[in-house]
CSV table of N, CA and C in Angstrom, one decimal:
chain,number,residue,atom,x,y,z
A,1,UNK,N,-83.1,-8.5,-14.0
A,1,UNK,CA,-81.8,-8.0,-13.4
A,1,UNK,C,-82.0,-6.6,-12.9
A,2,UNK,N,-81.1,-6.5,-12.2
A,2,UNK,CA,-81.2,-5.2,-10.9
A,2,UNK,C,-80.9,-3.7,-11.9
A,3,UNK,N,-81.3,-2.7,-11.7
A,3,UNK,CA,-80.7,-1.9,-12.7
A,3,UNK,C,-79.0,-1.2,-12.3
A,4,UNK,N,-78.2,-0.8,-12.5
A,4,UNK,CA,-76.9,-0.9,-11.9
A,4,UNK,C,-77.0,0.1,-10.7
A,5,UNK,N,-77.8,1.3,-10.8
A,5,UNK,CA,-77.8,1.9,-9.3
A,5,UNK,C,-78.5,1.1,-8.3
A,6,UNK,N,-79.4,0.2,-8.5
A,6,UNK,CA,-80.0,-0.5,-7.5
A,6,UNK,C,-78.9,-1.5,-7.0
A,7,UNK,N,-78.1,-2.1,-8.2
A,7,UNK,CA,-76.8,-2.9,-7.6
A,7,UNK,C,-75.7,-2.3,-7.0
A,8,UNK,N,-75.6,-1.5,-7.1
A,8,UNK,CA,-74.4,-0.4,-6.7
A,8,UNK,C,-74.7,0.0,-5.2
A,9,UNK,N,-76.3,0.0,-5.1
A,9,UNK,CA,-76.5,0.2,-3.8
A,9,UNK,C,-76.6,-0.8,-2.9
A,10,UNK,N,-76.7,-1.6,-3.5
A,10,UNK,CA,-76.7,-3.2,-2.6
A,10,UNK,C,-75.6,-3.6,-2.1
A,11,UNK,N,-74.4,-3.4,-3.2
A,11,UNK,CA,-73.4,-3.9,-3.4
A,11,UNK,C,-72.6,-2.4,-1.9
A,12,UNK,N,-72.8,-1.4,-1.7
A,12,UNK,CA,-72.4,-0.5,-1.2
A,12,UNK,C,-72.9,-0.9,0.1
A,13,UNK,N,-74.6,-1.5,0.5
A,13,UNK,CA,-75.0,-1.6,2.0
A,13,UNK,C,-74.0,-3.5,2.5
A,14,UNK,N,-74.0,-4.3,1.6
A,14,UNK,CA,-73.5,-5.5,1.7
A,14,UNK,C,-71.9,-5.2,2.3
A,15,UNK,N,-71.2,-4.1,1.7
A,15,UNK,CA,-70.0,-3.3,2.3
A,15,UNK,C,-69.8,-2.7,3.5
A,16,UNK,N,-71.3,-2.4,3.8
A,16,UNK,CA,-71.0,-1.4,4.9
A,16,UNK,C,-71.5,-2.2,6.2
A,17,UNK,N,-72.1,-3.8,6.2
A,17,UNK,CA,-72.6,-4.5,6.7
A,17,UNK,C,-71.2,-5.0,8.1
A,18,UNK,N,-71.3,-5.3,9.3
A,18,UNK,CA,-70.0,-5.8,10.2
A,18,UNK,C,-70.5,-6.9,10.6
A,19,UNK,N,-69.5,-8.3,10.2
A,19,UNK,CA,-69.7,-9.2,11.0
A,19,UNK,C,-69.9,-8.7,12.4
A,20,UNK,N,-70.9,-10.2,13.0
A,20,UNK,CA,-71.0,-9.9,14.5
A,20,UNK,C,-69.7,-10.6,15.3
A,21,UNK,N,-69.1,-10.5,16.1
A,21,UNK,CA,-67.9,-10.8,16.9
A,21,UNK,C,-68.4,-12.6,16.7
A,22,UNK,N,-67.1,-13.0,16.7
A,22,UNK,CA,-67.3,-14.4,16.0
A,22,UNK,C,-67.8,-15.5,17.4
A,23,UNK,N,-67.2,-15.1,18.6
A,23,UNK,CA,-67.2,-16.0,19.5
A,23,UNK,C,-69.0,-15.7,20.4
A,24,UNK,N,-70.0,-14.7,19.9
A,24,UNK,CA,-71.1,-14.8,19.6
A,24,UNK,C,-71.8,-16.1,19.8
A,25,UNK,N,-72.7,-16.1,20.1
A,25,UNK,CA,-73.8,-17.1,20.0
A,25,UNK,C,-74.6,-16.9,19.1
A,26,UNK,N,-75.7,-17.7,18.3
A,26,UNK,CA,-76.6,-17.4,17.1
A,26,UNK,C,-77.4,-16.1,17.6
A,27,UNK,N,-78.4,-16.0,18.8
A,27,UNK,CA,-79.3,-15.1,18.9
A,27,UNK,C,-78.4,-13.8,19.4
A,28,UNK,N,-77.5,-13.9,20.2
A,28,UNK,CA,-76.5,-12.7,20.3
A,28,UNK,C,-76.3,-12.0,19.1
A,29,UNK,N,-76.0,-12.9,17.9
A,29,UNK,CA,-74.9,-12.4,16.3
A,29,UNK,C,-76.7,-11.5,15.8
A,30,UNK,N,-77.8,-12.3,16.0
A,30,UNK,CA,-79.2,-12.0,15.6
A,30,UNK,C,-79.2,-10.5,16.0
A,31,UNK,N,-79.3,-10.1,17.4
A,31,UNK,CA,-79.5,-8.9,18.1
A,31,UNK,C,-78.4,-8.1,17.6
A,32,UNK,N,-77.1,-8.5,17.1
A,32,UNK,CA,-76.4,-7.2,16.7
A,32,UNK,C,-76.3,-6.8,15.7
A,33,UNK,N,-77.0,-7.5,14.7
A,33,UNK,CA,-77.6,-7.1,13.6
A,33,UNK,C,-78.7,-6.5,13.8
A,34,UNK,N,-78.9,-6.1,14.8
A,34,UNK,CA,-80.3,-4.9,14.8
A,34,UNK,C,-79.8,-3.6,15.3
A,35,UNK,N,-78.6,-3.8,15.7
A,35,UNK,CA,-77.9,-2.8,16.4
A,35,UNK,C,-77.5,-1.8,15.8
A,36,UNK,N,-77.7,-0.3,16.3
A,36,UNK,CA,-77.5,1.0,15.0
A,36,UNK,C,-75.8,1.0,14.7
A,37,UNK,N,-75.2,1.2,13.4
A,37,UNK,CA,-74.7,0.8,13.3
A,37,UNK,C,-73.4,1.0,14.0
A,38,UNK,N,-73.2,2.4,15.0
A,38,UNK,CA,-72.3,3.1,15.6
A,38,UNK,C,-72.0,1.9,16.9
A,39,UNK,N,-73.3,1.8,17.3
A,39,UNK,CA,-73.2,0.0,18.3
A,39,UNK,C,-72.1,-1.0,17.6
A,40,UNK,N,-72.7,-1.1,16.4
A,40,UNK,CA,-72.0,-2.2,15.7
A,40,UNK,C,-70.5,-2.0,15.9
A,41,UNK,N,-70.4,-1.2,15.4
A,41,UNK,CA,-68.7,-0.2,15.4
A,41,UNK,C,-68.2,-0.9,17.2
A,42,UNK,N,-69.0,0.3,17.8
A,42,UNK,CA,-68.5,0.2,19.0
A,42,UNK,C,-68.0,-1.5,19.5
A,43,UNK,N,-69.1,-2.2,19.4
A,43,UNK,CA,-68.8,-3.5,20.0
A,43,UNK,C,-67.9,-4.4,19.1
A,44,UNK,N,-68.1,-4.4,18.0
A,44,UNK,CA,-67.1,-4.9,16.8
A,44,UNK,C,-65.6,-4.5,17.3
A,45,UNK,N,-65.2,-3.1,17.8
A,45,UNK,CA,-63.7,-3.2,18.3
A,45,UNK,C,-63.6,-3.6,19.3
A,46,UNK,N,-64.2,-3.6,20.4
A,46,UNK,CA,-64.2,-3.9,21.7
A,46,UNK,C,-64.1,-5.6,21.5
A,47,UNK,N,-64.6,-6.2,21.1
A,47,UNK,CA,-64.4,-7.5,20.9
A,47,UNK,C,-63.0,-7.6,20.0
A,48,UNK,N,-62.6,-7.2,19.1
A,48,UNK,CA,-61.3,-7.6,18.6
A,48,UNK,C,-60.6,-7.1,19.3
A,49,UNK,N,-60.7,-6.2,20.4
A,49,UNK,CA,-59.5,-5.7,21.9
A,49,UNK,C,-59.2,-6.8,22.6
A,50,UNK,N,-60.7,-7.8,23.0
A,50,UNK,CA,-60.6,-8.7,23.5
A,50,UNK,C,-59.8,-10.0,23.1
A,51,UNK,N,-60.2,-9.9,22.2
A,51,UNK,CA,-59.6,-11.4,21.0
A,51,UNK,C,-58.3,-10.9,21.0
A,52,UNK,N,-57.5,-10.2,20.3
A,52,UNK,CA,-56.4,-9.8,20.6
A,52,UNK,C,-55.6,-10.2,22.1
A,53,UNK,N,-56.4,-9.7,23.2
A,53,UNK,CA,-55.7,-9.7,24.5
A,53,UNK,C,-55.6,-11.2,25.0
A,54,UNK,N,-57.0,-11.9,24.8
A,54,UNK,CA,-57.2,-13.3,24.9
A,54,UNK,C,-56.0,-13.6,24.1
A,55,UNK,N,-55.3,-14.0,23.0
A,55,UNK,CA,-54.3,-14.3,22.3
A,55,UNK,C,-52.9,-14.2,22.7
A,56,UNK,N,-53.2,-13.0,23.6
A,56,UNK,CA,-51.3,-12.4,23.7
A,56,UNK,C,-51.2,-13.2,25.0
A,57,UNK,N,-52.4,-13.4,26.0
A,57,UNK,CA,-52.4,-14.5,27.2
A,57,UNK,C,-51.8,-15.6,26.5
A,58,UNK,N,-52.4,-16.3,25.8
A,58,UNK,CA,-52.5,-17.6,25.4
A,58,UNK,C,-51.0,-17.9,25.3
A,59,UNK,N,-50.5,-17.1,24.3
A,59,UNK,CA,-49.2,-17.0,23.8
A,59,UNK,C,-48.4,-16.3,24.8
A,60,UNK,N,-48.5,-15.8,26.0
A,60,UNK,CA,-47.4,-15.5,26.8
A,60,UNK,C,-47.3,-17.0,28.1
A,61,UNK,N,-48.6,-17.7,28.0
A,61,UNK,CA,-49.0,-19.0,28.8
A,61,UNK,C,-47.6,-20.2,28.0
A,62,UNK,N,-48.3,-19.9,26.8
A,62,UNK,CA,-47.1,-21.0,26.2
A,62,UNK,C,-46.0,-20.8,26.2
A,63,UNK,N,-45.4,-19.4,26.4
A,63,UNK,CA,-43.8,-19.2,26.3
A,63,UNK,C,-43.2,-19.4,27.6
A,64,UNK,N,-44.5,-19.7,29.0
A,64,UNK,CA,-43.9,-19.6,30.5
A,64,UNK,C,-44.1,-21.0,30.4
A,65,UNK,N,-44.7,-21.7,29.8
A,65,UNK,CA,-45.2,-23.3,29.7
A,65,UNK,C,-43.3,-23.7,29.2
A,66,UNK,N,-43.2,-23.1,28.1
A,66,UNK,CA,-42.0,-23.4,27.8
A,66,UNK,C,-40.4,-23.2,28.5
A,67,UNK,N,-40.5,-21.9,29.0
A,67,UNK,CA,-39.7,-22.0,29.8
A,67,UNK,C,-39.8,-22.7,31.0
A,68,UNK,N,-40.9,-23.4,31.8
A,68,UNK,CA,-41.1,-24.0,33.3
A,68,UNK,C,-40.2,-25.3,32.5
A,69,UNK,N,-40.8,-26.0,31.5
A,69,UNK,CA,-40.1,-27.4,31.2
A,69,UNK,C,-38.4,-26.8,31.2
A,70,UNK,N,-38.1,-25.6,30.7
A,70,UNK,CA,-36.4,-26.0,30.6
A,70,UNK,C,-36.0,-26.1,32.0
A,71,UNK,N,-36.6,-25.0,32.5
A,71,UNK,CA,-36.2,-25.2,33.8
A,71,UNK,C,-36.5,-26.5,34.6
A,72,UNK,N,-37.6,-27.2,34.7
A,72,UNK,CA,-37.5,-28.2,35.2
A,72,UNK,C,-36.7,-29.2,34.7
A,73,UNK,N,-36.4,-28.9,33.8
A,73,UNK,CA,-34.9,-30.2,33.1
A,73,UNK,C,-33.9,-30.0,33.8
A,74,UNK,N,-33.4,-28.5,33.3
A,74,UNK,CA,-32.7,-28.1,34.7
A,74,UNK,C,-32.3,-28.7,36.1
A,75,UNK,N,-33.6,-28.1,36.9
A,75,UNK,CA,-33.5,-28.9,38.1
A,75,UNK,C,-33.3,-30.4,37.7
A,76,UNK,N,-33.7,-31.2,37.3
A,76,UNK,CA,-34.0,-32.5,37.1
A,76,UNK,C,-32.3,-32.9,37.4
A,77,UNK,N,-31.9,-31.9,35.8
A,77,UNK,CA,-30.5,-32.5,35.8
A,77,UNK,C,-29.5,-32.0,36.8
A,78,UNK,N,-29.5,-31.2,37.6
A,78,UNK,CA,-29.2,-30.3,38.7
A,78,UNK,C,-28.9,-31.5,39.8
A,79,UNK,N,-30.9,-32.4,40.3
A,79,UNK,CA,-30.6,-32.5,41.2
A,79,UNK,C,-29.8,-34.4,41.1
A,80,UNK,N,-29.5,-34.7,39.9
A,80,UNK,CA,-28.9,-36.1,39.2
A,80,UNK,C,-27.8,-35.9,39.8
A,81,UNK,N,-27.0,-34.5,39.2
A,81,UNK,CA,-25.8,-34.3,39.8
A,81,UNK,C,-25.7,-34.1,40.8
A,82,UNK,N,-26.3,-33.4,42.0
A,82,UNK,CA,-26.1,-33.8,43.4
A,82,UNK,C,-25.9,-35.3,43.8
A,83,UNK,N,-27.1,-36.1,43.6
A,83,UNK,CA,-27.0,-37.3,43.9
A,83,UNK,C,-25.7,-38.1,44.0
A,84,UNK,N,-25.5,-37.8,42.0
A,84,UNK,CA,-23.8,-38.5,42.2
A,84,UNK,C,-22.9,-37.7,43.4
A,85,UNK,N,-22.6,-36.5,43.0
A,85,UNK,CA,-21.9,-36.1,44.0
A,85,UNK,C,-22.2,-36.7,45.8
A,86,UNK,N,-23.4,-36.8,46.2
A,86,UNK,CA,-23.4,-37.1,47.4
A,86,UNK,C,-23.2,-38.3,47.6
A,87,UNK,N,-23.5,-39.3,46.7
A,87,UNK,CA,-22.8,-41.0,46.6
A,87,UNK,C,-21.1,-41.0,46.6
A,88,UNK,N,-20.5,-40.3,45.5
A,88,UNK,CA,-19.1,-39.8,45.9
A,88,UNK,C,-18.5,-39.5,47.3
A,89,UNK,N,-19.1,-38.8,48.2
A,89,UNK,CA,-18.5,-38.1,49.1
A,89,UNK,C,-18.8,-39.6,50.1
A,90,UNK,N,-20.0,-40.2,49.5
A,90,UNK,CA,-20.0,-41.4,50.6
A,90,UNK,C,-19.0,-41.9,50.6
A,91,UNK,N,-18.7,-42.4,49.4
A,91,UNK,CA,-17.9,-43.3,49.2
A,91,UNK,C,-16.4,-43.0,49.2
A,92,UNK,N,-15.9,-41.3,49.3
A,92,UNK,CA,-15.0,-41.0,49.7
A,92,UNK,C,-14.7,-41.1,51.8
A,93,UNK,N,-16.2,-41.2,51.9
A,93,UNK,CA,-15.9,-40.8,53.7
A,93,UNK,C,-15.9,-42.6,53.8
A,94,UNK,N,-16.6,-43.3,53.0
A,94,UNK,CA,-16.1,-44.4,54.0
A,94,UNK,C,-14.7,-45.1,53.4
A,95,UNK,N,-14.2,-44.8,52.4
A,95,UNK,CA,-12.5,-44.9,52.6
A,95,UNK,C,-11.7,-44.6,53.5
A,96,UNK,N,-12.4,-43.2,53.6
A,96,UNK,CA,-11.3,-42.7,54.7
A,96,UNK,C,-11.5,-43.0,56.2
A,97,UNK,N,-12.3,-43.8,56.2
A,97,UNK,CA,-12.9,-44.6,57.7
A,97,UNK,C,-11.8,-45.8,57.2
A,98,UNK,N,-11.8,-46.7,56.3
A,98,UNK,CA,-11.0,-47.8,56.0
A,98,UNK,C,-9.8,-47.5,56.4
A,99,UNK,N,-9.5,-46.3,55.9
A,99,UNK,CA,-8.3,-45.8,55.8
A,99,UNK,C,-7.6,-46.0,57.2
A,100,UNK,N,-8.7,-44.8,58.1
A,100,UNK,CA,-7.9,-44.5,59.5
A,100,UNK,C,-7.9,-45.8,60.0
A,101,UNK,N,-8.6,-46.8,60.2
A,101,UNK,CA,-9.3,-48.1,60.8
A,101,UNK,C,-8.0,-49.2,60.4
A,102,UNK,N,-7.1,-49.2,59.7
A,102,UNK,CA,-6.4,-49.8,59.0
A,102,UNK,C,-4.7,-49.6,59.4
A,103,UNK,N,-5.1,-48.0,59.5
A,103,UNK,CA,-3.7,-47.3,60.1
A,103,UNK,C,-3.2,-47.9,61.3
């Protein structure tokens, strides 16, 4: 067994260790584990900037996804109601063809 300063320091470097950015490749995650560790820092935020921003897209994609469908219900139902209405007015104009035709 380790003596406790030797675990303490292990336990201290295993702490100070940064995952590599997850969307990485194997030999990419490999090379940034060689990287001093100020690299590490550096690219470790820069990638959760990205991930982050990739996310807020994603989720502002879904909220215009969601609003195009209301809207297109919308129109949908918009252009239903024209329809009737323009079948009405037919069928109001050819009455009043009967109508005058009759007079």
């Amino acid at each position: 067994m380790a003596s406790p300063v030797v675990q303490a320091l292990m336990e201290a470097k295993v702490r100070a260790l940064i995952d590599p950015p997850r969307s990485w490749g194997a030999q990419e995650k490999a090379a940034f584990l060689q990287l001093p560790r100020e690299l590490q820092v550096f690219y470790g935020n820069r990638e959760e900037q990205r991930d982050r921003e990739v996310r807020r897209c994603q989720t502002e994609r879904a909220d215009c996804l969601k609003k195009l469908a209301v809207a297109e219900a919308q129109l949908e139902e918009a252009q239903a109601q024209i329809s009737k209405l323009n079948e009405a007015i037919k069928r109001l104009e050819a009455a009043s063809v009967q109508t005058e035709t009759a007079a």
